[in-house]
Amino acid sequence: MGIKQFSNPQAGFVNKFLGQEKFDSTGKNTRKVPTGPIIGHTATGGIISDYTDPSNKIWRAHTFLDPGTFTITSLAPDESPAYSATVEYLVVAGGGGGGGNVGGGGGAGGYRTSVPTDIAPSTSNSGTNFTVANSTSYVVTVGEGGGGGANTVNRGETGQDSYFGPPSAPAGITASGGGGGGARTSGSNPINTGGEGGSGGGGAGAESGSTVTGGATDAVSTPSPWPGPSTQGYAGGNGDAGTGAGGGGGGAGGVGQAASYPAAGNGGAGLPNSISGVDVTYSCGGGGGIHPPSTGNGAGGSSIGGAGGSSSSDGGDVVTTAGKGYGSGGGGGSNSRTGGNGAGGVVIVRYQIGTTQTGEAKASGGQISFYNSKVIHTFLQSGTFNNTSGSPLTVDYIAVAGGGGGGGKYHGSGGGAGGVKTSIPGMMPTNESSVTVSPGPTNTVTVTVGGGGAGGSGTTGSTTGGTGGNSSFGPTNAASGGGGGGQWNAAAGESGGSGGGGGPGGGSAGAGGEGTAGQGNDGGTGQGTGWAASAGGGGAGGAGENGSAGPGATGSPGTSGGKGGAGVQLPADFRDPKGNGFAMGSPTAYWYVAGGGGGSVGSLGTPGPGGNAPDPIGSWSGGGRASISPGNGWNGESGTLNTGGGGGGSERGPHPNNYPNDGGSGGSGVVLVIYPE
């Protein structure tokens, strides 16, 4: 029989995750899948994701946003150059901070890579692949961005170096931190000039006299002897004398622009790199600051580096959304203003693990894809699973329930993530047994995908978020829906797969809901003092954070809403590389589900982000963020569909009007079934 195709309101999401194509009447799929088992290295460390490039090579990438260790547990067989004892790399250092007081833009962090397609306009930035050894660990250091120079006398801080290689640093790949932008001072002063680094910082706008020079780029010499390019970035632009305009910081793809009042210099361009599977631009220079009344501040390189300040404003920080901006420099400050912060670096290591071919399923139901000699059935809505092979079929499964809704009305708390139940060892604290499915139409397995709980109402009905629906594979393998978030007056969070966050209140605090053992974690506790903040909902990978108490005065905001609990990463066999996984804005965030929703605060406070393991940007594990926006429409964000993420809590409108608002809905669940091809 043919494989049944279920209707899908989220075609875009499915195409990202599965990249599936239509089936013929035999159940065979025409899309390409790996040829046999994974051939490449076996390694640990960082955030692991797989993808297929346009030439049908399958790659595994390890992304490090923090220091760590890359360990080769087994080498690929030396069957061809593609599977030799090497890895490709991208090492990006932290960007420099922008200078204060008509400061120069921060220089980009050094950019070093062995990916041969990434070539700068004037010089090749690609070196040779890095040779690795069996049963060997390699150090990964990820440099932080430099802070912006404060006020009138501070050059921007130099970014920190990044490193990949053996414990002995000269033997590995070092990228130098970006140089800080110069700061305007009286007379001739060394801090007027841009700092040296991976890319040089821009020179400050001078009060009088000669032009102020931008910083130089550090030469590359390690490991020695080094066969690759001698550069890792470009110099910063010169600052302008007289009234004052700062030069742009250098970038990995070009020099920082020199200033010429009334225009400050733009930051140097960054370089794109697709080593993660997505084309991302790294190491952009920051723009120079300008002396008022001019508004000709320098733009950040590639529209990503921090923009320079104008009209007596601080220099801008780096644009870091959607995974962009790693290693970029901050913008220089305007007159007597602080420079922007540089962005932290990143280290990515990849190696080929296979090529692709066609595959054939042994069962029907859901959306079907093939990876690593496995067949994956993904249910985005309820359906049935039927063994069509004629023989008993042993399968493993992951059931993710719907997330709980965020609390509504005033200061709503985040909803809890849907529970996760699985037969995959090591994914959760406890695991169930594999399931054997007999063949034939009378042995159909019912698959239930739970919907997300409704967000709490801001005006009518219950103000506590609704509980998410259960998901299950068969009658006994059920994951519990996430608990709804509490709200003002210390309403407790609801219990569920993961518990909803507890609401705050005048003098008391709502307790977080309890998570189900082996499926999720507890929600955080709300705060009861002052204009208190609500808590984050629990996630499958961690508890929701507590809300932080506000100053206590009437009209004062809460200090911080609790962050939603972290989600969990899908095992490697489920990471179909034909799509981009659960990619919520960044290539480094693939394969995470069941994050908790974030808690809210008062009108000027900081909302809690959705549970987002492991990166701080976005809500990639599905949990909704507690929202702050202009006006009165401060509703919590909803959890991402088919991730089991909890909904974000509602915001309280500005005092004294205290507008009530809705909590975000929980994200619907998903059921995944897998077996050998």
PDB file of C-alpha atoms in Angstrom, residues 33-210:
ATOM      1  CA  VAL A  33      20.028   9.263   1.941  1.00  0.00           C
ATOM      2  CA  PRO A  34      23.388   8.076   3.264  1.00  0.00           C
ATOM      3  CA  THR A  35      25.099   5.138   1.543  1.00  0.00           C
ATOM      4  CA  GLY A  36      25.347   2.623   4.301  1.00  0.00           C
ATOM      5  CA  PRO A  37      26.628   3.442   7.791  1.00  0.00           C
ATOM      6  CA  ILE A  38      28.355   6.657   8.774  1.00  0.00           C
ATOM      7  CA  ILE A  39      31.948   6.460   7.499  1.00  0.00           C
ATOM      8  CA  GLY A  40      33.567   9.548   8.991  1.00  0.00           C
ATOM      9  CA  HIS A  41      35.145  10.140  12.371  1.00  0.00           C
ATOM     10  CA  THR A  42      33.401   9.538  15.648  1.00  0.00           C
ATOM     11  CA  ALA A  43      33.906  12.551  17.887  1.00  0.00           C
ATOM     12  CA  THR A  44      32.421  14.483  20.807  1.00  0.00           C
ATOM     13  CA  GLY A  45      32.311  18.108  21.875  1.00  0.00           C
ATOM     14  CA  GLY A  46      30.306  21.243  21.168  1.00  0.00           C
ATOM     15  CA  ILE A  47      26.877  21.402  19.557  1.00  0.00           C
ATOM     16  CA  ILE A  48      26.654  18.665  16.938  1.00  0.00           C
ATOM     17  CA  SER A  49      24.617  19.008  13.744  1.00  0.00           C
ATOM     18  CA  ASP A  50      24.629  17.216  10.394  1.00  0.00           C
ATOM     19  CA  TYR A  51      23.804  18.570   6.952  1.00  0.00           C
ATOM     20  CA  THR A  52      24.093  17.766   3.257  1.00  0.00           C
ATOM     21  CA  ASP A  53      25.826  20.181   0.898  1.00  0.00           C
ATOM     22  CA  PRO A  54      24.828  20.784  -2.756  1.00  0.00           C
ATOM     23  CA  SER A  55      27.274  18.105  -3.912  1.00  0.00           C
ATOM     24  CA  ASN A  56      25.454  15.485  -1.768  1.00  0.00           C
ATOM     25  CA  LYS A  57      28.250  15.158   0.775  1.00  0.00           C
ATOM     26  CA  ILE A  58      27.054  14.719   4.339  1.00  0.00           C
ATOM     27  CA  TRP A  59      28.976  16.675   6.969  1.00  0.00           C
ATOM     28  CA  ARG A  60      29.001  16.668  10.755  1.00  0.00           C
ATOM     29  CA  ALA A  61      29.762  20.003  12.405  1.00  0.00           C
ATOM     30  CA  HIS A  62      30.783  20.637  16.026  1.00  0.00           C
ATOM     31  CA  THR A  63      30.042  24.236  17.040  1.00  0.00           C
ATOM     32  CA  PHE A  64      31.684  25.706  20.147  1.00  0.00           C
ATOM     33  CA  LEU A  65      30.249  28.915  21.584  1.00  0.00           C
ATOM     34  CA  ASP A  66      32.102  28.364  24.850  1.00  0.00           C
ATOM     35  CA  PRO A  67      35.442  26.739  25.724  1.00  0.00           C
ATOM     36  CA  GLY A  68      35.423  22.958  25.529  1.00  0.00           C
ATOM     37  CA  THR A  69      37.143  19.851  24.240  1.00  0.00           C
ATOM     38  CA  PHE A  70      36.942  18.181  20.836  1.00  0.00           C
ATOM     39  CA  THR A  71      37.719  14.487  21.198  1.00  0.00           C
ATOM     40  CA  ILE A  72      38.283  11.957  18.408  1.00  0.00           C
ATOM     41  CA  THR A  73      37.048   8.597  19.699  1.00  0.00           C
ATOM     42  CA  SER A  74      37.667   6.800  16.392  1.00  0.00           C
ATOM     43  CA  LEU A  75      39.081   7.855  13.030  1.00  0.00           C
ATOM     44  CA  ALA A  76      37.365   7.310   9.715  1.00  0.00           C
ATOM     45  CA  PRO A  77      38.839   4.592   7.521  1.00  0.00           C
ATOM     46  CA  ASP A  78      41.358   6.023   5.101  1.00  0.00           C
ATOM     47  CA  GLU A  79      39.346   5.037   2.032  1.00  0.00           C
ATOM     48  CA  SER A  80      39.664   8.322   0.212  1.00  0.00           C
ATOM     49  CA  PRO A  81      40.905  11.867   0.809  1.00  0.00           C
ATOM     50  CA  ALA A  82      37.415  12.762   2.015  1.00  0.00           C
ATOM     51  CA  TYR A  83      37.791  10.370   4.942  1.00  0.00           C
ATOM     52  CA  SER A  84      41.441  10.950   5.783  1.00  0.00           C
ATOM     53  CA  ALA A  85      42.659  11.820   9.291  1.00  0.00           C
ATOM     54  CA  THR A  86      41.874  15.528   9.038  1.00  0.00           C
ATOM     55  CA  VAL A  87      39.135  17.967   9.986  1.00  0.00           C
ATOM     56  CA  GLU A  88      38.159  21.319   8.552  1.00  0.00           C
ATOM     57  CA  TYR A  89      37.858  24.281  10.905  1.00  0.00           C
ATOM     58  CA  LEU A  90      36.750  27.858  11.418  1.00  0.00           C
ATOM     59  CA  VAL A  91      38.359  29.716  14.317  1.00  0.00           C
ATOM     60  CA  VAL A  92      37.005  33.211  15.010  1.00  0.00           C
ATOM     61  CA  ALA A  93      38.243  35.347  17.909  1.00  0.00           C
ATOM     62  CA  GLY A  94      36.276  37.884  19.950  1.00  0.00           C
ATOM     63  CA  GLY A  95      35.737  41.285  18.347  1.00  0.00           C
ATOM     64  CA  GLY A  96      37.209  44.483  19.783  1.00  0.00           C
ATOM     65  CA  GLY A  97      35.116  47.061  21.630  1.00  0.00           C
ATOM     66  CA  GLY A  98      34.460  50.479  20.110  1.00  0.00           C
ATOM     67  CA  GLY A  99      36.343  53.451  21.522  1.00  0.00           C
ATOM     68  CA  GLY A 100      34.674  56.095  23.699  1.00  0.00           C
ATOM     69  CA  ASN A 101      34.292  59.816  22.966  1.00  0.00           C
ATOM     70  CA  VAL A 102      34.207  60.052  19.154  1.00  0.00           C
ATOM     71  CA  GLY A 103      35.874  56.677  19.126  1.00  0.00           C
ATOM     72  CA  GLY A 104      37.011  54.398  16.365  1.00  0.00           C
ATOM     73  CA  GLY A 105      35.110  51.215  15.622  1.00  0.00           C
ATOM     74  CA  GLY A 106      36.298  47.954  17.152  1.00  0.00           C
ATOM     75  CA  GLY A 107      38.334  45.637  14.947  1.00  0.00           C
ATOM     76  CA  ALA A 108      36.951  42.202  14.084  1.00  0.00           C
ATOM     77  CA  GLY A 109      38.285  39.122  15.759  1.00  0.00           C
ATOM     78  CA  GLY A 110      40.810  37.158  13.734  1.00  0.00           C
ATOM     79  CA  TYR A 111      39.308  34.809  11.137  1.00  0.00           C
ATOM     80  CA  ARG A 112      41.069  31.563  10.261  1.00  0.00           C
ATOM     81  CA  THR A 113      39.590  28.696   8.263  1.00  0.00           C
ATOM     82  CA  SER A 114      40.497  25.720   6.112  1.00  0.00           C
ATOM     83  CA  VAL A 115      37.246  25.721   4.148  1.00  0.00           C
ATOM     84  CA  PRO A 116      38.533  26.261   0.628  1.00  0.00           C
ATOM     85  CA  THR A 117      35.530  28.088  -0.801  1.00  0.00           C
ATOM     86  CA  ASP A 118      35.794  31.079   1.535  1.00  0.00           C
ATOM     87  CA  ILE A 119      38.117  33.497  -0.207  1.00  0.00           C
ATOM     88  CA  ALA A 120      38.388  37.201   0.539  1.00  0.00           C
ATOM     89  CA  PRO A 121      38.399  39.666  -2.367  1.00  0.00           C
ATOM     90  CA  SER A 122      42.131  40.293  -2.232  1.00  0.00           C
ATOM     91  CA  THR A 123      43.663  37.273  -0.591  1.00  0.00           C
ATOM     92  CA  SER A 124      42.892  33.672   0.239  1.00  0.00           C
ATOM     93  CA  ASN A 125      41.973  33.136   3.857  1.00  0.00           C
ATOM     94  CA  SER A 126      41.926  29.360   3.650  1.00  0.00           C
ATOM     95  CA  GLY A 127      44.659  27.251   5.149  1.00  0.00           C
ATOM     96  CA  THR A 128      45.202  23.505   5.135  1.00  0.00           C
ATOM     97  CA  ASN A 129      43.016  21.022   6.995  1.00  0.00           C
ATOM     98  CA  PHE A 130      44.009  20.101  10.538  1.00  0.00           C
ATOM     99  CA  THR A 131      45.379  16.593  11.123  1.00  0.00           C
ATOM    100  CA  VAL A 132      43.822  14.688  14.037  1.00  0.00           C
ATOM    101  CA  ALA A 133      44.771  11.472  15.802  1.00  0.00           C
ATOM    102  CA  ASN A 134      42.720   8.584  17.152  1.00  0.00           C
ATOM    103  CA  SER A 135      41.690   8.670  20.843  1.00  0.00           C
ATOM    104  CA  THR A 136      42.981  12.226  21.210  1.00  0.00           C
ATOM    105  CA  SER A 137      41.441  15.359  22.731  1.00  0.00           C
ATOM    106  CA  TYR A 138      41.950  18.889  21.419  1.00  0.00           C
ATOM    107  CA  VAL A 139      41.514  22.130  23.307  1.00  0.00           C
ATOM    108  CA  VAL A 140      38.922  24.655  22.167  1.00  0.00           C
ATOM    109  CA  THR A 141      39.085  28.217  23.490  1.00  0.00           C
ATOM    110  CA  VAL A 142      36.412  30.711  22.433  1.00  0.00           C
ATOM    111  CA  GLY A 143      37.340  34.344  22.951  1.00  0.00           C
ATOM    112  CA  GLU A 144      34.939  36.845  24.458  1.00  0.00           C
ATOM    113  CA  GLY A 145      34.301  40.201  22.843  1.00  0.00           C
ATOM    114  CA  GLY A 146      36.040  43.292  24.186  1.00  0.00           C
ATOM    115  CA  GLY A 147      34.040  45.854  26.156  1.00  0.00           C
ATOM    116  CA  GLY A 148      33.367  49.292  24.735  1.00  0.00           C
ATOM    117  CA  GLY A 149      35.573  52.146  25.918  1.00  0.00           C
ATOM    118  CA  ALA A 150      33.908  54.211  28.627  1.00  0.00           C
ATOM    119  CA  ASN A 151      33.306  57.914  28.238  1.00  0.00           C
ATOM    120  CA  THR A 152      36.232  60.184  27.398  1.00  0.00           C
ATOM    121  CA  VAL A 153      39.429  58.354  28.119  1.00  0.00           C
ATOM    122  CA  ASN A 154      39.065  54.706  27.236  1.00  0.00           C
ATOM    123  CA  ARG A 155      40.068  52.850  24.138  1.00  0.00           C
ATOM    124  CA  GLY A 156      37.861  49.848  23.448  1.00  0.00           C
ATOM    125  CA  GLU A 157      39.048  46.596  24.961  1.00  0.00           C
ATOM    126  CA  THR A 158      40.815  44.048  22.801  1.00  0.00           C
ATOM    127  CA  GLY A 159      38.809  40.903  22.109  1.00  0.00           C
ATOM    128  CA  GLN A 160      40.089  37.604  23.457  1.00  0.00           C
ATOM    129  CA  ASP A 161      41.866  35.000  21.338  1.00  0.00           C
ATOM    130  CA  SER A 162      40.233  31.783  20.125  1.00  0.00           C
ATOM    131  CA  TYR A 163      42.157  28.532  19.716  1.00  0.00           C
ATOM    132  CA  PHE A 164      41.750  25.003  18.343  1.00  0.00           C
ATOM    133  CA  GLY A 165      44.457  22.387  18.684  1.00  0.00           C
ATOM    134  CA  PRO A 166      46.642  20.479  21.144  1.00  0.00           C
ATOM    135  CA  PRO A 167      47.130  21.775  24.698  1.00  0.00           C
ATOM    136  CA  SER A 168      50.365  23.383  23.538  1.00  0.00           C
ATOM    137  CA  ALA A 169      49.046  26.507  21.816  1.00  0.00           C
ATOM    138  CA  PRO A 170      51.811  27.040  19.203  1.00  0.00           C
ATOM    139  CA  ALA A 171      50.898  23.694  17.651  1.00  0.00           C
ATOM    140  CA  GLY A 172      47.278  24.696  16.951  1.00  0.00           C
ATOM    141  CA  ILE A 173      45.212  27.367  15.217  1.00  0.00           C
ATOM    142  CA  THR A 174      45.080  30.695  17.062  1.00  0.00           C
ATOM    143  CA  ALA A 175      42.916  33.622  15.983  1.00  0.00           C
ATOM    144  CA  SER A 176      43.799  36.931  17.627  1.00  0.00           C
ATOM    145  CA  GLY A 177      41.213  39.082  19.354  1.00  0.00           C
ATOM    146  CA  GLY A 178      40.144  42.213  17.492  1.00  0.00           C
ATOM    147  CA  GLY A 179      41.811  45.509  18.353  1.00  0.00           C
ATOM    148  CA  GLY A 180      39.840  48.072  20.359  1.00  0.00           C
ATOM    149  CA  GLY A 181      38.805  51.346  18.745  1.00  0.00           C
ATOM    150  CA  GLY A 182      40.755  54.459  19.715  1.00  0.00           C
ATOM    151  CA  ALA A 183      39.309  57.117  22.076  1.00  0.00           C
ATOM    152  CA  ARG A 184      39.641  60.873  21.567  1.00  0.00           C
ATOM    153  CA  THR A 185      41.829  62.599  24.155  1.00  0.00           C
ATOM    154  CA  SER A 186      43.614  65.918  24.344  1.00  0.00           C
ATOM    155  CA  GLY A 187      46.849  66.173  22.424  1.00  0.00           C
ATOM    156  CA  SER A 188      48.869  63.248  21.180  1.00  0.00           C
ATOM    157  CA  ASN A 189      48.044  60.120  23.136  1.00  0.00           C
ATOM    158  CA  PRO A 190      48.591  56.415  22.327  1.00  0.00           C
ATOM    159  CA  ILE A 191      44.982  55.531  23.096  1.00  0.00           C
ATOM    160  CA  ASN A 192      43.827  57.795  20.275  1.00  0.00           C
ATOM    161  CA  THR A 193      45.085  55.223  17.814  1.00  0.00           C
ATOM    162  CA  GLY A 194      43.249  52.002  17.065  1.00  0.00           C
ATOM    163  CA  GLY A 195      44.450  48.882  18.822  1.00  0.00           C
ATOM    164  CA  GLU A 196      46.256  46.093  17.004  1.00  0.00           C
ATOM    165  CA  GLY A 197      44.575  42.669  16.742  1.00  0.00           C
ATOM    166  CA  GLY A 198      43.068  40.059  14.445  1.00  0.00           C
ATOM    167  CA  SER A 199      41.729  43.110  12.649  1.00  0.00           C
ATOM    168  CA  GLY A 200      42.800  46.562  13.785  1.00  0.00           C
ATOM    169  CA  GLY A 201      40.550  49.028  15.614  1.00  0.00           C
ATOM    170  CA  GLY A 202      39.703  52.355  14.002  1.00  0.00           C
ATOM    171  CA  GLY A 203      41.499  55.558  15.011  1.00  0.00           C
ATOM    172  CA  ALA A 204      39.600  58.123  17.098  1.00  0.00           C
ATOM    173  CA  GLY A 205      38.455  61.502  15.892  1.00  0.00           C
ATOM    174  CA  ALA A 206      41.143  63.951  17.041  1.00  0.00           C
ATOM    175  CA  GLU A 207      40.546  67.358  18.614  1.00  0.00           C
ATOM    176  CA  SER A 208      43.220  68.911  16.450  1.00  0.00           C
ATOM    177  CA  GLY A 209      46.387  68.127  14.656  1.00  0.00           C
ATOM    178  CA  SER A 210      47.257  65.214  12.402  1.00  0.00           C
TER     179      SER A 210
END
